[in-house]
Amino acid sequence: GLVNMLLEAKRPEEALEHLRVLRAGRDSAALAAAHAAALEQMGDFAGASAVFAEALPRLGAPHGMGVAYAQHLIRVGRPDEAVRYALLDTEHDREDQQAWSTLSIAWRLTEDPREHWLCDYERLVLSGEIPPPEGYADLSAFIEALSATLTQLHTAQHEPINQSLRGGTQTSGGLFGRKHEVITAARDALHACVRRLIATLPQDPNHPFLSRNSGDVRFTGSWSVRLKSAGKHVNHFHPKGWLSSAFYVSLPPSVAGDEAGHSGWIQFGQPPEDLGVELSPRRVVRPEVGKLVLFPSYMWHGTVPFHDSAPRMTIAFDAAPK
């Protein structure tokens, strides 16, 4: 746990000190993968390759090791081999969001049509406006009350160390578990909107996302993010969801009007910088106050930075089929 946190904090030298002791005592595939990740952060890709080359025949490729090696293979320019190892993890666990997110990039780099089958950015990125909850004159009145409530919850001074946001704050704990009338109303309205939107999805019993659509969901995580000027979400995926989201509560004026630069817009299909590949987004969606955007949890997504004195505030959640 400490090693993983040090890697999240980009302190690979300290992580390596612990890894040398741990691997000498009771080695495992997880420790080998962490060792390789530390070396990659230090720019030693040859050393990381050597760690995998030694560890894989000896420790095997248990669940998690395949996708770690696949991501390394993408970084060193061998995406065709990466496909094989990421697929191994989907065979271990059909619901492994990290394995599917890695495959989406490996398939794209190898121009494999399965990338479009998996992601289908036009059909699988859904959006719609929530209905105004009962007791509010209209959606604008509800959004005003919700914005005021959420603003009071953003008491942190900086972003958490192990999340995707940069230049902003995130609420702690499960947002939808808070006993507050406005938040409960938001949860129920979002739930109704989710059911309406996923009802439009096509059926495909072989697809890792579409095959799990039961017509309803349960929330597995919920939070609010408040980005300030120059803030963004780095490109990421959600490992513990089936369906993920962004619901827009307040937006700076620059976000609504920037058709050319897409400031503050949500983008899909672009991998994070640490994968070391230059790929443009497959789709970019303009935020609108009161709009909910839904997408598969394995889909890479992030936020284009914006520059404005007003904040950009959202609710986000992960959901699993009910």
Short mmCIF file of C-alpha atoms in Angstrom, two decimals:
data_model
loop_
_atom_site.label_atom_id
_atom_site.label_comp_id
_atom_site.label_asym_id
_atom_site.label_seq_id
_atom_site.Cartn_x
_atom_site.Cartn_y
_atom_site.Cartn_z
CA GLY A 1 0.00 0.00 0.00
CA LEU A 2 2.81 2.42 0.84
CA VAL A 3 4.65 1.58 -2.39
CA ASN A 4 1.52 2.25 -4.45
CA MET A 5 0.96 5.58 -2.70
CA LEU A 6 4.58 6.60 -3.32
CA LEU A 7 4.14 5.78 -6.99
CA GLU A 8 0.92 7.84 -7.09
CA ALA A 9 2.88 10.70 -5.53
CA LYS A 10 5.62 10.35 -8.19
CA ARG A 11 8.28 9.39 -5.64
CA PRO A 12 9.73 6.32 -7.39
CA GLU A 13 13.14 6.41 -5.69
CA GLU A 14 11.52 5.96 -2.28
CA ALA A 15 9.24 3.25 -3.64
CA LEU A 16 12.28 1.37 -4.94
CA GLU A 17 13.89 1.35 -1.50
CA HIS A 18 10.89 -0.53 -0.11
CA LEU A 19 10.52 -2.74 -3.18
CA ARG A 20 14.07 -4.07 -2.88
CA VAL A 21 13.34 -5.23 0.67
CA LEU A 22 9.90 -6.62 -0.18
CA ARG A 23 11.01 -8.53 -3.28
CA ALA A 24 13.97 -10.05 -1.43
CA GLY A 25 11.62 -11.35 1.25
CA ARG A 26 8.57 -12.71 -0.53
CA ASP A 27 8.36 -11.80 -4.18
CA SER A 28 5.12 -11.60 -6.15
CA ALA A 29 3.84 -10.50 -9.55
CA ALA A 30 2.31 -7.38 -7.99
CA LEU A 31 5.68 -6.36 -6.51
CA ALA A 32 7.43 -6.98 -9.83
CA ALA A 33 4.88 -4.80 -11.64
CA ALA A 34 5.37 -2.04 -9.06
CA HIS A 35 9.16 -2.34 -9.48
CA ALA A 36 8.79 -1.90 -13.24
CA ALA A 37 6.46 1.08 -12.73
CA ALA A 38 8.99 2.80 -10.46
CA LEU A 39 11.74 2.34 -13.06
CA GLU A 40 9.44 3.70 -15.79
CA GLN A 41 8.76 6.82 -13.72
CA MET A 42 12.53 7.32 -13.50
CA GLY A 43 12.84 6.97 -17.30
CA ASP A 44 14.56 3.57 -17.15
CA PHE A 45 12.42 1.68 -19.67
CA ALA A 46 15.15 -0.86 -20.41
CA GLY A 47 15.33 -1.66 -16.71
CA ALA A 48 11.54 -2.05 -16.56
CA SER A 49 11.66 -4.42 -19.54
CA ALA A 50 14.31 -6.47 -17.75
CA VAL A 51 12.14 -6.72 -14.62
CA PHE A 52 9.21 -8.07 -16.64
CA ALA A 53 11.46 -10.40 -18.69
CA GLU A 54 12.79 -11.97 -15.50
CA ALA A 55 9.55 -12.02 -13.52
CA LEU A 56 6.98 -13.24 -16.04
CA PRO A 57 8.47 -16.74 -16.63
CA ARG A 58 9.10 -17.20 -12.89
CA LEU A 59 5.94 -15.69 -11.39
CA GLY A 60 3.54 -16.17 -14.28
CA ALA A 61 0.93 -13.64 -15.40
CA PRO A 62 -1.78 -13.65 -12.75
CA HIS A 63 -4.66 -11.20 -13.00
CA GLY A 64 -3.23 -7.66 -13.06
CA MET A 65 0.21 -8.60 -14.32
CA GLY A 66 -0.96 -8.94 -17.91
CA VAL A 67 -2.31 -5.40 -18.13
CA ALA A 68 0.76 -3.99 -16.34
CA TYR A 69 2.99 -5.60 -18.93
CA ALA A 70 0.64 -4.53 -21.75
CA GLN A 71 0.91 -0.90 -20.70
CA HIS A 72 4.70 -1.22 -20.58
CA LEU A 73 4.67 -2.69 -24.09
CA ILE A 74 2.65 0.30 -25.31
CA ARG A 75 5.22 2.66 -23.76
CA VAL A 76 8.09 0.93 -25.54
CA GLY A 77 6.33 0.84 -28.91
CA ARG A 78 5.13 -2.79 -29.05
CA PRO A 79 1.32 -2.42 -29.10
CA ASP A 80 0.73 -5.65 -31.06
CA GLU A 81 2.21 -7.64 -28.17
CA ALA A 82 0.29 -5.47 -25.69
CA VAL A 83 -3.00 -6.74 -27.13
CA ARG A 84 -2.14 -10.31 -26.17
CA TYR A 85 -1.37 -9.54 -22.54
CA ALA A 86 -4.32 -7.18 -21.98
CA LEU A 87 -6.64 -9.83 -23.40
CA LEU A 88 -5.26 -12.28 -20.83
CA ASP A 89 -6.64 -10.10 -18.05
CA THR A 90 -10.06 -9.86 -19.69
CA GLU A 91 -10.10 -13.67 -19.70
CA HIS A 92 -9.34 -13.64 -15.96
CA ASP A 93 -12.05 -11.04 -15.34
CA ARG A 94 -14.53 -9.95 -18.01
CA GLU A 95 -15.31 -6.82 -15.96
CA ASP A 96 -11.69 -5.58 -15.65
CA GLN A 97 -12.03 -1.93 -16.66
CA GLN A 98 -8.26 -1.35 -16.78
CA ALA A 99 -7.73 -4.21 -19.20
CA TRP A 100 -10.41 -2.89 -21.57
CA SER A 101 -9.07 0.68 -21.34
CA THR A 102 -5.60 -0.63 -22.24
CA LEU A 103 -7.00 -2.68 -25.12
CA SER A 104 -8.75 0.40 -26.53
CA ILE A 105 -5.34 2.05 -26.99
CA ALA A 106 -3.49 -1.05 -28.18
CA TRP A 107 -6.21 -1.75 -30.74
CA ARG A 108 -6.15 1.88 -31.88
CA LEU A 109 -2.37 1.85 -32.32
CA THR A 110 -2.60 -1.35 -34.37
CA GLU A 111 -5.59 -0.02 -36.37
CA ASP A 112 -7.71 -2.91 -35.17
CA PRO A 113 -11.46 -2.37 -35.81
CA ARG A 114 -12.20 -3.84 -32.39
CA GLU A 115 -11.38 -0.40 -30.93
CA HIS A 116 -14.57 0.97 -32.52
CA TRP A 117 -16.56 -2.10 -31.45
CA LEU A 118 -15.39 -1.58 -27.86
CA CYS A 119 -15.72 2.21 -27.60
CA ASP A 120 -18.13 3.39 -30.34
CA TYR A 121 -17.81 6.96 -29.10
CA GLU A 122 -20.88 8.22 -30.94
CA ARG A 123 -23.29 5.63 -29.51
CA LEU A 124 -21.80 4.83 -26.10
CA VAL A 125 -21.28 8.42 -24.92
CA LEU A 126 -24.79 9.46 -23.89
CA SER A 127 -26.11 12.82 -22.73
CA GLY A 128 -29.37 14.33 -21.56
CA GLU A 129 -30.87 16.95 -19.27
CA ILE A 130 -32.21 15.90 -15.88
CA PRO A 131 -35.86 16.60 -15.03
CA PRO A 132 -36.43 19.32 -12.39
CA PRO A 133 -37.05 17.58 -9.04
CA GLU A 134 -40.41 17.93 -7.35
CA GLY A 135 -40.69 21.07 -5.24
CA TYR A 136 -38.63 23.30 -7.55
CA ALA A 137 -40.18 25.76 -9.98
CA ASP A 138 -37.82 24.74 -12.79
CA LEU A 139 -34.38 23.27 -13.42
CA SER A 140 -32.64 26.64 -12.98
CA ALA A 141 -34.04 27.02 -9.46
CA PHE A 142 -32.89 23.54 -8.55
CA ILE A 143 -29.41 24.04 -10.00
CA GLU A 144 -29.03 27.27 -8.02
CA ALA A 145 -29.88 25.47 -4.77
CA LEU A 146 -27.62 22.54 -5.64
CA SER A 147 -24.69 24.79 -6.52
CA ALA A 148 -24.95 26.62 -3.19
CA THR A 149 -25.08 23.33 -1.28
CA LEU A 150 -22.12 21.77 -3.07
CA THR A 151 -19.98 24.90 -2.72
CA GLN A 152 -20.24 24.58 1.07
CA LEU A 153 -18.84 21.02 0.85
CA HIS A 154 -15.70 22.03 -1.01
CA THR A 155 -13.59 22.80 2.05
CA ALA A 156 -10.29 21.23 0.92
CA GLN A 157 -7.38 23.44 -0.09
CA HIS A 158 -6.03 21.23 -2.89
CA GLU A 159 -6.82 18.10 -4.89
CA PRO A 160 -6.38 14.59 -3.42
CA ILE A 161 -3.12 12.88 -4.32
CA ASN A 162 -4.56 9.79 -6.00
CA GLN A 163 -7.31 11.28 -8.20
CA SER A 164 -7.44 12.67 -11.73
CA LEU A 165 -8.14 16.33 -11.02
CA ARG A 166 -5.49 19.03 -11.15
CA GLY A 167 -6.19 22.54 -9.91
CA GLY A 168 -9.33 22.01 -7.88
CA THR A 169 -11.01 20.18 -5.02
CA GLN A 170 -13.11 17.05 -4.56
CA THR A 171 -15.64 16.28 -1.84
CA SER A 172 -14.80 13.45 0.54
CA GLY A 173 -16.88 10.35 1.20
CA GLY A 174 -19.94 9.26 -0.75
CA LEU A 175 -21.83 12.35 -1.90
CA PHE A 176 -25.16 10.55 -2.35
CA GLY A 177 -24.93 9.18 1.18
CA ARG A 178 -25.22 12.64 2.72
CA LYS A 179 -28.50 13.38 4.47
CA HIS A 180 -29.36 16.57 2.63
CA GLU A 181 -32.62 17.30 0.83
CA VAL A 182 -31.01 18.92 -2.22
CA ILE A 183 -28.42 16.16 -2.67
CA THR A 184 -31.10 13.47 -2.32
CA ALA A 185 -33.17 15.27 -4.96
CA ALA A 186 -30.12 15.40 -7.26
CA ARG A 187 -29.45 11.69 -6.74
CA ASP A 188 -33.03 10.74 -7.62
CA ALA A 189 -33.14 13.01 -10.67
CA LEU A 190 -29.83 11.65 -11.94
CA HIS A 191 -31.01 8.08 -11.37
CA ALA A 192 -34.13 8.74 -13.46
CA CYS A 193 -32.02 10.29 -16.22
CA VAL A 194 -29.62 7.33 -16.22
CA ARG A 195 -32.48 4.86 -16.65
CA ARG A 196 -33.88 6.88 -19.53
CA LEU A 197 -30.53 7.14 -21.33
CA ILE A 198 -29.33 3.55 -20.96
CA ALA A 199 -32.69 2.36 -22.30
CA THR A 200 -31.52 3.70 -25.69
CA LEU A 201 -28.42 1.48 -25.80
CA PRO A 202 -28.29 -1.39 -28.30
CA GLN A 203 -28.08 -5.03 -27.24
CA ASP A 204 -24.87 -7.03 -27.70
CA PRO A 205 -24.38 -10.15 -25.55
CA ASN A 206 -20.67 -10.31 -26.46
CA HIS A 207 -19.82 -6.71 -25.58
CA PRO A 208 -18.18 -6.04 -22.16
CA PHE A 209 -20.33 -2.94 -21.58
CA LEU A 210 -23.57 -3.53 -23.48
CA SER A 211 -23.97 -7.13 -22.32
CA ARG A 212 -24.27 -5.96 -18.69
CA ASN A 213 -27.05 -3.42 -19.26
CA SER A 214 -29.95 -4.47 -17.04
CA GLY A 215 -31.96 -1.28 -17.55
CA ASP A 216 -31.23 0.05 -14.06
CA VAL A 217 -28.18 0.85 -11.92
CA ARG A 218 -26.98 1.16 -8.35
CA PHE A 219 -24.50 3.89 -7.49
CA THR A 220 -21.11 2.59 -6.36
CA GLY A 221 -19.40 5.95 -5.82
CA SER A 222 -20.36 9.63 -5.95
CA TRP A 223 -18.55 12.93 -5.46
CA SER A 224 -18.36 16.55 -6.58
CA VAL A 225 -15.42 18.30 -8.24
CA ARG A 226 -14.81 22.05 -8.30
CA LEU A 227 -12.13 23.13 -10.78
CA LYS A 228 -10.57 26.58 -10.71
CA SER A 229 -8.85 28.44 -13.56
CA ALA A 230 -6.32 26.26 -15.42
CA GLY A 231 -7.87 23.22 -13.73
CA LYS A 232 -8.52 19.96 -15.53
CA HIS A 233 -8.95 16.22 -15.20
CA VAL A 234 -6.02 14.33 -16.66
CA ASN A 235 -7.10 11.51 -18.96
CA HIS A 236 -8.16 8.50 -16.91
CA PHE A 237 -10.70 5.70 -16.57
CA HIS A 238 -12.72 4.43 -13.60
CA PRO A 239 -11.59 0.98 -12.42
CA LYS A 240 -14.55 0.29 -10.11
CA GLY A 241 -17.49 1.22 -12.34
CA TRP A 242 -19.54 -0.08 -15.24
CA LEU A 243 -21.02 3.32 -16.08
CA SER A 244 -19.37 6.68 -15.27
CA SER A 245 -20.57 10.24 -15.55
CA ALA A 246 -20.25 14.00 -15.43
CA PHE A 247 -23.18 16.20 -14.42
CA TYR A 248 -22.64 19.94 -14.86
CA VAL A 249 -23.75 22.18 -11.99
CA SER A 250 -21.92 25.42 -12.79
CA LEU A 251 -19.71 26.50 -15.67
CA PRO A 252 -17.52 29.55 -16.35
CA PRO A 253 -18.57 31.73 -19.31
CA SER A 254 -15.46 30.73 -21.27
CA VAL A 255 -16.45 27.06 -21.28
CA ALA A 256 -19.84 27.60 -22.87
CA GLY A 257 -18.52 29.75 -25.69
CA ASP A 258 -15.21 28.16 -26.73
CA GLU A 259 -16.16 26.20 -29.82
CA ALA A 260 -12.61 26.31 -31.23
CA GLY A 261 -10.41 25.56 -28.21
CA HIS A 262 -12.90 23.40 -26.28
CA SER A 263 -11.89 24.99 -22.96
CA GLY A 264 -13.40 22.99 -20.10
CA TRP A 265 -15.02 20.43 -22.43
CA ILE A 266 -14.92 16.69 -21.70
CA GLN A 267 -12.87 14.60 -24.13
CA PHE A 268 -12.87 10.87 -24.83
CA GLY A 269 -10.42 8.37 -26.28
CA GLN A 270 -7.11 10.09 -25.54
CA PRO A 271 -4.72 8.11 -23.32
CA PRO A 272 -2.82 9.71 -20.43
CA GLU A 273 0.61 11.20 -21.02
CA ASP A 274 2.35 8.47 -19.05
CA LEU A 275 1.46 5.89 -21.72
CA GLY A 276 3.84 7.79 -23.98
CA VAL A 277 1.72 7.83 -27.16
CA GLU A 278 0.51 10.92 -29.01
CA LEU A 279 -3.14 10.38 -29.89
CA SER A 280 -5.90 12.95 -30.31
CA PRO A 281 -9.31 12.61 -28.63
CA ARG A 282 -11.90 10.57 -30.50
CA ARG A 283 -14.78 12.79 -29.34
CA VAL A 284 -15.15 16.07 -27.43
CA VAL A 285 -18.44 17.07 -25.77
CA ARG A 286 -19.43 20.59 -24.69
CA PRO A 287 -20.69 20.82 -21.10
CA GLU A 288 -24.05 22.47 -20.38
CA VAL A 289 -25.49 23.30 -16.97
CA GLY A 290 -28.08 20.67 -16.08
CA LYS A 291 -26.71 18.13 -18.58
CA LEU A 292 -25.63 14.63 -17.64
CA VAL A 293 -22.98 12.84 -19.74
CA LEU A 294 -22.63 9.05 -19.39
CA PHE A 295 -19.99 6.68 -20.75
CA PRO A 296 -18.45 3.23 -20.11
CA SER A 297 -16.11 3.30 -17.13
CA TYR A 298 -13.23 1.84 -19.17
CA MET A 299 -13.34 4.75 -21.64
CA TRP A 300 -10.41 7.17 -21.35
CA HIS A 301 -11.72 10.65 -20.58
CA GLY A 302 -10.44 13.97 -19.29
CA THR A 303 -11.07 17.71 -19.27
CA VAL A 304 -9.53 20.34 -21.51
CA PRO A 305 -8.06 23.08 -19.24
CA PHE A 306 -9.92 26.40 -19.07
CA HIS A 307 -8.90 29.89 -17.97
CA ASP A 308 -11.62 31.80 -16.18
CA SER A 309 -12.13 33.35 -12.75
CA ALA A 310 -15.40 31.44 -12.23
CA PRO A 311 -15.21 27.75 -11.16
CA ARG A 312 -16.41 24.68 -13.06
CA MET A 313 -18.39 22.42 -10.72
CA THR A 314 -19.72 18.94 -11.40
CA ILE A 315 -21.22 15.90 -9.77
CA ALA A 316 -19.76 12.57 -10.85
CA PHE A 317 -20.66 9.01 -10.01
CA ASP A 318 -19.88 5.44 -10.91
CA ALA A 319 -22.67 2.91 -11.26
CA ALA A 320 -23.02 -0.83 -11.65
CA PRO A 321 -25.90 -2.73 -13.23
CA LYS A 322 -28.73 -3.31 -10.77
#
